[in-house]
Amino acid sequence: MYRTHTCGELRMDNLNQTVTLAGWVQKVRNLGAMTFIDLRDRYGITQLAVEEHSPAEIREAAAHLGREFVVQATGRVIERASKNPKMPTGDIEVAVEKLTVLNAAQTPPFTIEEQSDGGDDLRMRYRYLDLRRPPLQRAMALRHRMAQSIRSFLDGEGFLEIETPYMIKSTPEGARDFVVPSRMNPGEFYALPQSPQTFKQLLMVAGYDRYFQIVRCFRDEDLRADRQPEFTQVDCEMSFVERDDVLDVFERLAKHMFRNTVGVEFEGAFPRMSWHEAMEKYGSDKPDIRFGMTFNDVTGLMQGRGFGVFDSAEYIGAICAEGCAVYTRKQLDALTDFVKRPQVGAKGMVYARVEADGNVKSSVDKFYGQDDLRALAAACGAKPGDLILILSGEKKHTLTALSELRLEVAGQLGLRDKTKFAPLWVVDFPLLEWDEEAGRFFAMHHPFTSPKLEDVALFDTDPGRVRAEAYDFVVNGVEVGGGSIRIHDSKLQQKMFEVLGFTPEEAEKQFGFLTNAFRFGAPPHGGIAFGFDRWCSLFGGSDSIRDYIAFPKNNSGRDVMIDAPASISDAQLEELALRVELPEKE
Ligand code: ASP
């Protein structure tokens, strides 16, 4: 037996027991007479004490220990002279009677403690060392617990966990595919699934009416803090359901997760908001509703007073920042700089302060009288002491910029509290999205999403207004999940492909396997997929999904630890009938 206890286990109750621990040396403190060793494993840290009167070979071994040595220590649990209330094991220490070095270690490139002195790159290169640190171990444990909790809930609801293949044909999720060449079929490629979408629908045709899978998905997209080229979804599908049946099951799953993972109890149903309302009031299809500060359309109110910027704008939107009339010139300039950043993209910002006497002072007083400005304040529900911030321009663009501004101001006001959770369902998304460059419609969700049946007639007259039976699960401004009721009628599916600009031949070639299957009795069905890494990071209180993935890629999609991607040998290329031609470097 290498150990009788873990390094996180011993307490005063264990006093006088002889125990054996094994773990990594986090720190050695040599105080002359005494040597203290912090021994770590993933359960915690226990202090080992080597005393002046300990046998010479133990003192000798202790003197030669280095950071991250793997050691085994046997000794008696004793009460510490100076206790450490911050450590769960801080009341005791182990008086070492036997010390064995199981393996020496090179000095690690950064400190492996709660806080590390290593930079991101270095820690990614030595991810296995970073994973020894408590914050990452807590993240992995949280991820594990969440996965178990999801499985037990869905199992209880009669869902079957079924695996689907990773080497498939392109799936229509809208991102680029990663592809795998086939040696046995030269010149042909598998695509890695962007999601198991088509397979889960085939499982519905096959009669497995409640399916789920915690599954890896692959998308070749530009990376951000909440994106990875391979990520994990909780993928689900159900048959004989309408939208509200799906929302009911997964709202209960979400509540179960909130309760079991972060100890938050929700009374009553989660709010639902139409996509249209989300865009008009929050400028985002994933609104953060932990706080208000919703948009006010003041276009009508502010035009026609000779202020050219407003008069030429398609849309003028205002938000009211409560209590912010005290903002200094410097703070306002900083906000103006913020909205002018290319990522936000506004041309400028107009502000108006509501003063104690109800008078409104604005940055455009030249054009507006007190009556106009008081009407503006009233439209925004602004009280004395509040600050009104206004952006204008092309509508879609301005809504997005105002959304960024709203989040920025909320951040400054401390309204984005990570311990507070505000879930909601966003429903009634548009089915289609017009792409100016391509000159055609794209499916906003994916091509198998059902239109709202009452909107089908609009297909022929105004396809852009057709709404989808699609829904997103949003928490604190993060899209945690999304799904839809699917088309199960092959005629409607054909219509959809037509609107998306597929010829019948192209549709047949790409999705024939699915549309054919639908001719053999497809039940009405629908489903949802949750971004598991995102959900973990949300519950863990971090903005980066990387912290919740054991071996993530960096922002250029590289695994710097194993150095992937990498070139392959000529022999491998030949076997695959591939030739590589790199573009010339600029
Ligand atoms: N396959 C979809 C996605 O990955 C989710 C769904 O419609 O179930 O976003």
Coordinates of C-alpha atoms and ligand atoms in Angstrom, one line a residue:
M1 CA 0.0 0.0 0.0
Y2 CA 1.5 3.3 -1.0
R3 CA -0.7 5.3 1.3
T4 CA -3.2 4.9 4.1
H5 CA -4.7 8.4 3.7
T6 CA -4.8 11.2 1.2
C7 CA -3.0 14.5 1.8
G8 CA -6.4 16.3 2.4
E9 CA -7.8 13.9 5.0
L10 CA -6.1 14.0 8.3
R11 CA -7.7 15.9 11.3
M12 CA -7.4 16.0 15.0
D13 CA -9.5 12.8 15.2
N14 CA -6.5 11.0 13.7
L15 CA -4.1 12.1 16.4
N16 CA -1.5 9.5 17.3
Q17 CA -2.4 7.2 14.4
T18 CA 0.5 6.0 12.3
V19 CA -0.2 6.9 8.7
T20 CA 1.5 6.7 5.3
L21 CA 1.0 9.5 2.8
A22 CA 2.3 9.8 -0.8
G23 CA 2.3 12.9 -2.9
W24 CA 4.4 15.8 -4.4
V25 CA 6.6 18.1 -2.4
Q26 CA 5.2 21.6 -2.8
K27 CA 7.6 23.3 -0.4
V28 CA 10.4 22.5 2.0
R29 CA 11.1 24.9 4.9
N30 CA 14.3 24.2 6.6
L31 CA 14.4 26.0 10.0
G32 CA 17.7 24.5 11.2
A33 CA 16.4 22.3 13.9
M34 CA 13.2 21.4 12.1
T35 CA 12.3 20.7 8.5
F36 CA 8.7 21.2 7.3
I37 CA 7.5 19.7 4.1
D38 CA 4.2 20.5 2.4
L39 CA 3.1 17.3 0.8
R40 CA 0.4 17.7 -1.9
D41 CA -2.0 15.5 -3.8
R42 CA -5.3 16.4 -5.4
Y43 CA -7.1 16.2 -2.1
G44 CA -5.0 18.7 -0.3
I45 CA -1.8 19.5 1.5
T46 CA -0.5 17.9 4.7
Q47 CA 2.5 19.2 6.6
L48 CA 5.3 16.7 7.3
A49 CA 7.7 17.5 10.2
V50 CA 11.2 16.2 10.4
E51 CA 12.6 16.9 13.8
E52 CA 16.1 17.4 15.1
H53 CA 16.0 14.1 16.9
S54 CA 14.7 12.2 13.8
P55 CA 17.0 9.5 12.5
A56 CA 19.9 10.8 10.5
E57 CA 18.8 9.1 7.3
I58 CA 15.5 10.9 7.4
R59 CA 17.1 14.3 8.0
E60 CA 19.5 13.5 5.2
A61 CA 16.6 12.6 2.8
A62 CA 14.6 15.7 3.8
A63 CA 17.6 17.9 3.2
H64 CA 17.8 16.7 -0.4
L65 CA 14.2 17.0 -1.4
G66 CA 13.3 19.4 -4.2
R67 CA 10.0 20.8 -5.4
E68 CA 7.7 18.3 -7.0
F69 CA 9.7 15.2 -5.8
V70 CA 7.3 12.3 -5.4
V71 CA 7.7 11.0 -1.9
Q72 CA 6.1 8.5 0.5
A73 CA 6.2 9.3 4.2
T74 CA 5.1 7.3 7.2
G75 CA 4.8 8.8 10.6
R76 CA 2.6 9.7 13.6
V77 CA -0.2 12.3 13.4
I78 CA 0.6 15.0 16.0
E79 CA -1.0 18.3 17.0
R80 CA 0.8 21.3 15.5
A81 CA 2.4 23.8 17.7
S82 CA 1.3 26.6 15.5
K83 CA -1.9 25.8 13.7
N84 CA -3.0 27.1 10.3
P85 CA -6.7 27.7 10.3
K86 CA -6.6 28.4 6.6
M87 CA -5.8 24.7 5.8
P88 CA -8.3 21.9 6.4
T89 CA -5.4 19.8 7.7
G90 CA -3.9 22.8 9.5
D91 CA -4.4 21.5 13.0
I92 CA -2.1 18.5 12.6
E93 CA 1.2 17.4 11.1
V94 CA 2.9 14.1 10.5
A95 CA 6.0 13.5 12.5
V96 CA 8.0 11.6 9.9
E97 CA 9.4 8.2 10.8
K98 CA 10.2 6.9 7.3
L99 CA 10.7 9.0 4.2
T100 CA 11.1 7.4 0.7
V101 CA 11.8 9.3 -2.5
L102 CA 9.6 7.5 -5.1
N103 CA 10.9 9.8 -7.8
A104 CA 13.0 12.8 -8.0
A105 CA 11.8 15.8 -10.1
Q106 CA 13.4 18.4 -12.3
T107 CA 12.7 21.9 -10.9
P108 CA 9.3 22.9 -12.4
P109 CA 9.3 25.9 -14.7
F110 CA 6.7 27.7 -12.6
T111 CA 5.3 27.5 -9.0
I112 CA 2.6 24.9 -8.6
E113 CA 0.5 26.5 -6.0
E114 CA -2.9 28.2 -5.8
Q115 CA -1.4 31.2 -7.6
S116 CA 1.3 30.5 -10.1
D117 CA 4.1 32.7 -11.3
G118 CA 4.0 31.1 -14.8
G119 CA 2.7 32.9 -17.8
D120 CA -0.1 31.5 -20.0
D121 CA 2.2 30.1 -22.7
L122 CA 4.5 28.4 -20.3
R123 CA 1.7 26.9 -18.3
M124 CA 0.0 25.6 -21.5
R125 CA 3.3 24.0 -22.5
Y126 CA 3.5 22.2 -19.2
R127 CA -0.2 21.7 -18.9
Y128 CA 0.3 18.5 -16.9
L129 CA 2.1 20.6 -14.2
D130 CA -0.6 23.3 -14.3
L131 CA -3.2 20.6 -13.8
R132 CA -1.6 19.8 -10.5
R133 CA -2.6 23.3 -9.2
P134 CA -5.7 23.5 -7.0
P135 CA -7.7 25.9 -9.2
L136 CA -7.5 23.5 -12.2
Q137 CA -8.2 20.5 -10.0
R138 CA -11.3 22.2 -8.8
A139 CA -12.3 23.0 -12.4
M140 CA -11.8 19.3 -13.4
A141 CA -13.8 18.1 -10.4
L142 CA -16.6 20.6 -11.2
R143 CA -16.7 19.4 -14.8
H144 CA -16.8 15.8 -13.6
R145 CA -19.6 16.4 -11.1
M146 CA -21.6 18.3 -13.8
A147 CA -21.3 15.5 -16.2
Q148 CA -22.4 12.9 -13.6
S149 CA -25.3 15.1 -12.7
I150 CA -26.4 15.5 -16.3
R151 CA -26.2 11.8 -16.8
S152 CA -28.2 10.9 -13.7
F153 CA -30.9 13.4 -14.6
L154 CA -31.3 12.3 -18.2
D155 CA -31.1 8.6 -17.3
G156 CA -33.9 9.2 -14.8
E157 CA -36.0 10.8 -17.6
G158 CA -35.6 7.8 -19.8
F159 CA -32.9 9.1 -22.1
L160 CA -30.5 6.7 -23.7
E161 CA -26.8 7.7 -24.1
I162 CA -25.8 6.6 -27.6
E163 CA -22.5 7.4 -29.4
T164 CA -22.4 8.6 -32.9
P165 CA -19.4 8.5 -35.2
Y166 CA -16.6 11.1 -35.4
M167 CA -15.6 10.4 -39.0
I168 CA -18.5 11.5 -41.0
K169 CA -19.6 13.7 -43.9
S170 CA -19.9 17.5 -43.5
T171 CA -22.7 18.6 -41.0
P172 CA -24.5 21.8 -41.7
E173 CA -23.6 23.8 -38.7
G174 CA -22.2 26.8 -40.6
A175 CA -18.6 26.7 -39.6
R176 CA -15.7 25.2 -41.5
D177 CA -15.1 21.4 -41.1
F178 CA -12.0 19.7 -40.0
V179 CA -11.3 16.9 -42.4
V180 CA -9.5 13.6 -42.3
P181 CA -8.1 12.0 -45.4
S182 CA -9.0 8.4 -46.1
R183 CA -6.1 6.1 -47.0
M184 CA -8.5 3.4 -48.2
N185 CA -10.4 5.8 -50.4
P186 CA -7.7 8.0 -51.9
G187 CA -8.8 11.6 -52.7
E188 CA -11.7 11.3 -50.3
F189 CA -12.1 12.8 -46.9
Y190 CA -14.2 12.4 -43.8
A191 CA -15.3 15.5 -42.0
L192 CA -15.3 15.7 -38.2
P193 CA -18.8 16.5 -36.9
Q194 CA -19.6 20.1 -36.0
S195 CA -22.3 18.4 -34.0
P196 CA -24.1 15.0 -34.2
Q197 CA -27.1 16.8 -35.6
T198 CA -28.0 14.5 -38.5
F199 CA -27.2 11.4 -36.5
K200 CA -29.5 12.3 -33.7
Q201 CA -32.3 12.9 -36.1
L202 CA -31.6 9.5 -37.7
L203 CA -31.9 8.0 -34.2
M204 CA -35.3 9.5 -34.0
V205 CA -36.3 7.9 -37.3
A206 CA -34.9 4.7 -35.7
G207 CA -37.3 5.0 -32.8
Y208 CA -34.9 6.0 -30.0
D209 CA -37.2 8.7 -28.8
R210 CA -35.0 10.1 -26.1
Y211 CA -31.3 10.3 -26.9
F212 CA -28.5 12.2 -25.3
Q213 CA -24.7 12.2 -25.6
I214 CA -21.9 14.2 -23.9
V215 CA -20.0 14.5 -27.1
R216 CA -17.0 16.2 -28.7
C217 CA -17.7 18.5 -31.6
F218 CA -15.2 20.1 -34.0
R219 CA -15.4 23.5 -35.7
D220 CA -12.7 25.2 -37.6
E221 CA -13.4 28.7 -36.5
D222 CA -11.4 31.7 -35.3
L223 CA -10.9 31.2 -31.6
R224 CA -12.0 33.4 -28.7
A225 CA -12.0 32.9 -24.9
D226 CA -15.2 30.9 -25.1
R227 CA -14.4 28.9 -28.2
Q228 CA -12.1 25.9 -28.9
P229 CA -11.7 23.9 -32.1
E230 CA -12.8 20.8 -30.2
F231 CA -15.4 21.3 -27.6
T232 CA -18.1 19.3 -25.8
Q233 CA -21.8 19.4 -26.1
V234 CA -24.6 17.8 -24.1
D235 CA -26.5 16.8 -27.2
C236 CA -30.1 15.7 -26.9
E237 CA -33.1 14.8 -29.1
M238 CA -36.7 13.8 -28.4
S239 CA -39.5 12.4 -30.5
F240 CA -43.2 13.2 -30.4
V241 CA -42.6 16.6 -28.9
E242 CA -43.5 20.2 -29.4
R243 CA -41.3 23.1 -28.4
D244 CA -42.8 23.4 -24.9
D245 CA -42.2 19.7 -24.2
V246 CA -38.5 20.1 -25.0
L247 CA -38.2 23.3 -22.9
D248 CA -40.0 21.6 -20.0
V249 CA -37.5 18.7 -19.8
F250 CA -34.4 20.9 -20.3
E251 CA -35.6 23.6 -17.9
R252 CA -35.8 20.9 -15.3
L253 CA -32.3 19.7 -16.2
A254 CA -31.0 23.3 -15.9
K255 CA -32.7 23.7 -12.5
H256 CA -31.3 20.3 -11.4
M257 CA -27.8 21.6 -12.4
F258 CA -28.2 24.9 -10.7
R259 CA -29.3 23.1 -7.5
N260 CA -26.7 20.4 -7.5
T261 CA -23.7 22.4 -8.7
V262 CA -24.0 25.9 -7.4
G263 CA -26.8 25.5 -4.9
V264 CA -29.2 27.9 -6.5
E265 CA -32.9 27.2 -6.4
F266 CA -35.2 28.7 -8.9
E267 CA -38.9 29.1 -8.2
G268 CA -41.3 29.1 -11.1
A269 CA -40.6 29.1 -14.9
F270 CA -37.5 30.7 -16.5
P271 CA -38.5 33.9 -18.3
R272 CA -39.0 33.6 -22.1
M273 CA -38.3 36.4 -24.5
S274 CA -38.8 36.6 -28.2
W275 CA -35.7 37.1 -30.4
H276 CA -37.3 40.3 -31.6
E277 CA -37.7 41.7 -28.1
A278 CA -34.2 40.6 -27.1
M279 CA -32.8 42.6 -30.1
E280 CA -34.9 45.7 -29.5
K281 CA -34.4 45.9 -25.8
Y282 CA -30.9 44.4 -25.3
G283 CA -29.4 44.5 -28.8
S284 CA -28.4 40.9 -28.4
D285 CA -29.8 37.5 -28.9
K286 CA -28.2 36.5 -25.6
P287 CA -29.3 39.3 -23.3
D288 CA -27.8 39.5 -19.8
I289 CA -30.9 40.1 -17.7
R290 CA -29.1 40.2 -14.3
F291 CA -29.8 44.0 -14.6
G292 CA -32.1 46.3 -16.5
M293 CA -30.7 49.3 -18.5
T294 CA -32.8 48.2 -21.5
F295 CA -32.8 50.2 -24.7
N296 CA -35.2 53.0 -25.5
D297 CA -35.9 53.8 -29.1
V298 CA -35.8 57.6 -29.1
T299 CA -35.5 58.0 -32.9
G300 CA -38.8 59.9 -33.3
L301 CA -38.1 62.1 -30.3
M302 CA -34.6 63.2 -31.3
Q303 CA -35.0 63.8 -35.0
G304 CA -36.0 67.1 -36.7
R305 CA -34.1 69.5 -34.4
G306 CA -31.2 70.1 -36.9
F307 CA -28.7 67.7 -35.3
G308 CA -27.3 66.1 -38.5
V309 CA -25.9 63.0 -36.9
F310 CA -29.3 62.1 -35.5
D311 CA -31.3 63.3 -38.4
S312 CA -29.5 61.0 -40.8
A313 CA -29.6 58.0 -38.5
E314 CA -31.9 55.0 -39.1
Y315 CA -32.1 54.4 -35.4
I316 CA -31.3 56.4 -32.2
G317 CA -31.2 54.3 -29.0
A318 CA -30.6 55.4 -25.4
I319 CA -29.9 53.6 -22.2
C320 CA -30.2 55.0 -18.7
A321 CA -27.3 54.5 -16.3
E322 CA -28.7 54.9 -12.9
G323 CA -26.8 57.2 -10.6
C324 CA -24.2 58.0 -13.1
A325 CA -24.8 61.7 -13.6
V326 CA -21.7 62.1 -11.4
Y327 CA -19.5 60.6 -14.2
T328 CA -16.6 62.9 -14.8
R329 CA -15.6 64.3 -18.2
K330 CA -12.7 61.7 -18.1
Q331 CA -15.1 58.8 -17.5
L332 CA -17.4 59.9 -20.3
D333 CA -14.4 60.3 -22.7
A334 CA -13.3 56.8 -21.8
L335 CA -16.8 55.5 -22.7
T336 CA -16.7 57.4 -25.9
D337 CA -13.4 55.8 -26.7
F338 CA -14.9 52.5 -25.8
V339 CA -17.8 52.8 -28.3
K340 CA -15.4 54.0 -31.0
R341 CA -13.2 50.8 -30.8
P342 CA -13.4 48.8 -34.0
Q343 CA -15.0 45.9 -32.1
V344 CA -17.8 48.1 -31.0
G345 CA -17.9 50.3 -34.1
A346 CA -19.9 53.4 -33.1
K347 CA -18.9 56.8 -34.4
G348 CA -19.5 58.7 -31.2
M349 CA -21.7 58.9 -28.1
V350 CA -24.1 61.5 -26.9
Y351 CA -24.9 61.9 -23.2
A352 CA -27.3 63.7 -21.1
R353 CA -27.2 64.2 -17.3
V354 CA -30.4 64.5 -15.3
E355 CA -29.6 67.1 -12.6
A356 CA -31.0 67.3 -9.0
D357 CA -33.6 69.9 -10.1
G358 CA -34.8 67.7 -13.0
N359 CA -33.0 69.8 -15.6
V360 CA -31.2 67.9 -18.2
K361 CA -27.7 68.9 -19.4
S362 CA -26.5 67.2 -22.6
S363 CA -23.6 67.1 -24.9
V364 CA -25.9 68.4 -27.7
D365 CA -27.6 71.3 -25.8
K366 CA -27.1 73.4 -28.9
F367 CA -29.8 71.5 -30.7
Y368 CA -32.3 70.6 -28.0
G369 CA -34.3 72.7 -25.5
Q370 CA -35.2 71.6 -22.0
D371 CA -38.6 70.3 -23.2
D372 CA -36.9 68.0 -25.7
L373 CA -34.4 66.8 -23.1
R374 CA -37.0 66.3 -20.4
A375 CA -39.0 64.3 -22.8
L376 CA -35.9 62.2 -23.5
A377 CA -35.4 61.6 -19.8
A378 CA -39.0 60.6 -19.4
A379 CA -38.8 58.2 -22.3
C380 CA -35.7 56.6 -20.7
G381 CA -37.3 56.5 -17.2
A382 CA -34.3 58.6 -16.0
K383 CA -34.5 60.3 -12.6
P384 CA -32.3 63.1 -11.1
G385 CA -28.8 61.7 -10.8
D386 CA -29.1 59.4 -13.8
L387 CA -27.0 59.5 -17.0
I388 CA -28.5 58.9 -20.4
L389 CA -26.2 57.5 -23.1
I390 CA -27.2 57.6 -26.7
L391 CA -25.9 55.9 -29.9
S392 CA -27.2 56.4 -33.4
G393 CA -26.7 55.1 -36.9
E394 CA -27.7 52.1 -39.0
K395 CA -30.1 50.1 -36.8
K396 CA -28.5 46.6 -36.6
H397 CA -25.1 48.0 -36.0
T398 CA -26.2 50.5 -33.4
L399 CA -28.2 47.9 -31.5
T400 CA -25.0 45.8 -31.3
A401 CA -22.8 48.8 -30.2
L402 CA -25.4 49.9 -27.6
S403 CA -25.4 46.3 -26.3
E404 CA -21.6 46.5 -25.8
L405 CA -21.9 49.9 -24.1
R406 CA -24.7 48.5 -21.8
L407 CA -22.4 45.6 -20.7
E408 CA -19.4 47.9 -20.2
V409 CA -21.4 50.3 -18.0
A410 CA -22.9 47.4 -16.1
G411 CA -19.5 46.1 -15.5
Q412 CA -18.3 49.4 -14.2
L413 CA -21.4 49.5 -11.9
G414 CA -20.7 46.0 -10.6
L415 CA -24.0 44.7 -12.0
R416 CA -22.4 41.6 -13.6
D417 CA -22.1 39.7 -10.4
K418 CA -20.7 36.2 -11.1
T419 CA -22.5 34.6 -8.1
K420 CA -25.9 35.8 -9.4
F421 CA -27.6 33.7 -12.2
A422 CA -30.3 35.0 -14.5
P423 CA -31.4 32.3 -17.0
L424 CA -33.9 32.8 -19.8
W425 CA -35.1 31.2 -23.0
V426 CA -34.9 33.2 -26.1
V427 CA -37.5 32.0 -28.6
D428 CA -39.0 32.7 -32.0
F429 CA -35.7 33.3 -33.8
P430 CA -35.9 34.2 -37.5
L431 CA -35.6 31.1 -39.6
L432 CA -33.3 32.7 -42.1
E433 CA -30.6 35.3 -42.2
W434 CA -29.8 37.2 -45.4
D435 CA -26.1 37.3 -46.3
E436 CA -25.3 40.4 -48.3
E437 CA -22.0 39.0 -49.7
A438 CA -23.4 35.7 -50.8
G439 CA -26.6 37.2 -51.9
R440 CA -28.7 34.5 -50.4
F441 CA -30.4 33.3 -47.2
F442 CA -28.7 31.1 -44.7
A443 CA -30.4 29.1 -42.0
M444 CA -29.9 31.0 -38.7
H445 CA -29.8 27.7 -36.8
H446 CA -29.4 24.9 -39.3
P447 CA -31.4 23.8 -42.4
F448 CA -33.4 21.2 -40.4
T449 CA -35.0 23.7 -38.1
S450 CA -38.8 23.9 -38.5
P451 CA -40.4 27.2 -39.3
K452 CA -43.4 28.1 -37.1
L453 CA -46.2 26.5 -39.0
E454 CA -48.2 29.7 -39.0
D455 CA -45.4 31.5 -40.8
V456 CA -44.9 28.9 -43.6
A457 CA -47.1 31.0 -46.0
L458 CA -44.5 33.8 -45.8
F459 CA -41.9 31.5 -47.5
D460 CA -43.2 32.7 -50.9
T461 CA -43.7 36.3 -50.0
D462 CA -41.3 37.4 -47.3
P463 CA -38.9 34.6 -46.3
G464 CA -36.9 36.9 -44.0
R465 CA -40.0 37.2 -41.7
V466 CA -40.5 33.5 -41.2
R467 CA -39.9 32.7 -37.6
A468 CA -38.3 29.4 -36.5
E469 CA -39.3 26.9 -33.8
A470 CA -35.9 27.5 -32.4
Y471 CA -34.8 28.4 -28.9
D472 CA -31.6 29.3 -27.0
F473 CA -30.9 28.9 -23.3
V474 CA -29.1 32.0 -22.1
V475 CA -27.6 32.6 -18.7
N476 CA -25.9 35.9 -17.8
G477 CA -25.5 36.9 -21.4
V478 CA -23.9 33.5 -22.3
E479 CA -25.6 31.2 -24.8
V480 CA -25.4 28.0 -22.9
G481 CA -27.7 26.0 -25.2
G482 CA -29.7 26.0 -28.3
G483 CA -32.0 23.8 -30.3
S484 CA -35.1 23.6 -32.3
I485 CA -38.1 21.5 -33.4
R486 CA -37.0 19.9 -36.7
I487 CA -38.7 19.6 -40.0
H488 CA -40.0 16.0 -40.4
D489 CA -42.0 16.5 -43.6
S490 CA -39.9 16.0 -46.7
K491 CA -41.9 18.5 -48.7
L492 CA -41.2 21.2 -46.2
Q493 CA -37.6 20.2 -46.1
Q494 CA -37.3 20.5 -49.9
K495 CA -38.9 24.0 -49.7
M496 CA -36.3 24.9 -47.1
F497 CA -33.4 23.7 -49.2
E498 CA -34.9 25.7 -52.1
V499 CA -35.0 28.9 -50.1
L500 CA -31.4 28.2 -49.0
G501 CA -30.4 28.1 -52.7
F502 CA -29.7 24.4 -52.9
T503 CA -30.6 22.7 -56.2
P504 CA -32.5 19.4 -55.7
E505 CA -29.4 17.6 -56.8
E506 CA -27.1 19.4 -54.4
A507 CA -29.5 18.8 -51.5
E508 CA -29.7 15.2 -52.5
K509 CA -25.9 14.9 -52.6
Q510 CA -25.3 16.6 -49.3
F511 CA -28.3 15.5 -47.2
G512 CA -29.9 12.7 -49.3
F513 CA -29.2 10.1 -46.5
L514 CA -31.3 12.2 -44.1
T515 CA -34.1 13.2 -46.5
N516 CA -34.4 9.6 -47.7
A517 CA -34.6 8.3 -44.1
F518 CA -37.4 10.8 -43.6
R519 CA -39.4 8.9 -46.2
F520 CA -39.5 5.8 -43.9
G521 CA -41.6 7.3 -41.2
A522 CA -39.9 10.1 -39.4
P523 CA -41.6 11.1 -36.1
P524 CA -42.1 14.7 -35.2
H525 CA -39.0 15.5 -33.2
G526 CA -36.8 18.3 -31.8
G527 CA -33.9 18.7 -29.5
I528 CA -31.2 20.9 -28.0
A529 CA -27.5 21.0 -27.4
F530 CA -25.8 22.6 -24.4
G531 CA -22.2 23.9 -24.7
F532 CA -20.8 21.8 -21.8
D533 CA -17.5 23.7 -21.5
R534 CA -19.3 27.0 -21.4
W535 CA -21.8 25.7 -18.8
C536 CA -18.9 24.6 -16.6
S537 CA -17.1 27.9 -16.9
L538 CA -20.3 29.8 -16.1
F539 CA -20.8 27.7 -12.9
G540 CA -17.1 27.9 -12.1
G541 CA -17.1 31.7 -12.4
S542 CA -14.5 32.0 -15.1
D543 CA -14.7 33.7 -18.5
S544 CA -12.5 31.1 -20.2
I545 CA -13.7 27.7 -21.2
R546 CA -10.0 26.7 -21.4
D547 CA -9.9 26.4 -17.6
Y548 CA -12.4 23.6 -17.8
I549 CA -10.8 21.5 -20.5
A550 CA -7.9 19.3 -19.4
F551 CA -5.8 19.8 -22.5
P552 CA -7.0 22.8 -24.5
K553 CA -5.6 24.5 -27.6
N554 CA -4.3 28.0 -27.6
N555 CA -5.7 30.9 -29.6
S556 CA -4.0 29.8 -32.8
G557 CA -5.6 26.4 -32.4
R558 CA -2.3 24.8 -31.3
D559 CA -1.6 22.3 -28.6
V560 CA 1.7 23.7 -27.6
M561 CA 2.3 20.8 -25.2
I562 CA 2.4 18.1 -27.8
D563 CA 3.1 20.6 -30.6
A564 CA 0.1 19.9 -32.8
P565 CA -0.8 20.4 -35.6
A566 CA 2.4 19.2 -37.2
S567 CA 3.5 18.2 -40.6
I568 CA 3.5 14.5 -41.5
S569 CA 6.1 12.4 -43.3
D570 CA 6.4 12.1 -47.0
A571 CA 5.6 8.4 -46.7
Q572 CA 2.4 9.2 -44.9
L573 CA 1.4 11.8 -47.5
E574 CA 2.1 9.4 -50.3
E575 CA 0.0 6.7 -48.6
L576 CA -2.9 9.2 -48.4
A577 CA -2.3 10.3 -52.0
L578 CA -1.8 13.9 -50.8
R579 CA 0.6 16.6 -51.9
V580 CA 1.2 19.8 -49.8
E581 CA 1.7 23.1 -51.5
L582 CA 2.2 25.9 -49.0
P583 CA 1.3 29.5 -50.1
E584 CA 4.4 31.6 -50.4
K585 CA 5.2 33.6 -47.2
E586 CA 4.7 37.4 -47.6
Ligands
ASP1 N1 -26.8 20.9 -33.5 C1 -27.2 22.1 -32.9 C2 -26.0 22.9 -32.5 O1 -24.9 22.3 -32.4 C3 -28.1 22.0 -31.7 C4 -29.4 21.4 -32.0 O2 -30.1 22.0 -32.8 O3 -29.8 20.5 -31.3 O4 -26.0 24.1 -32.3

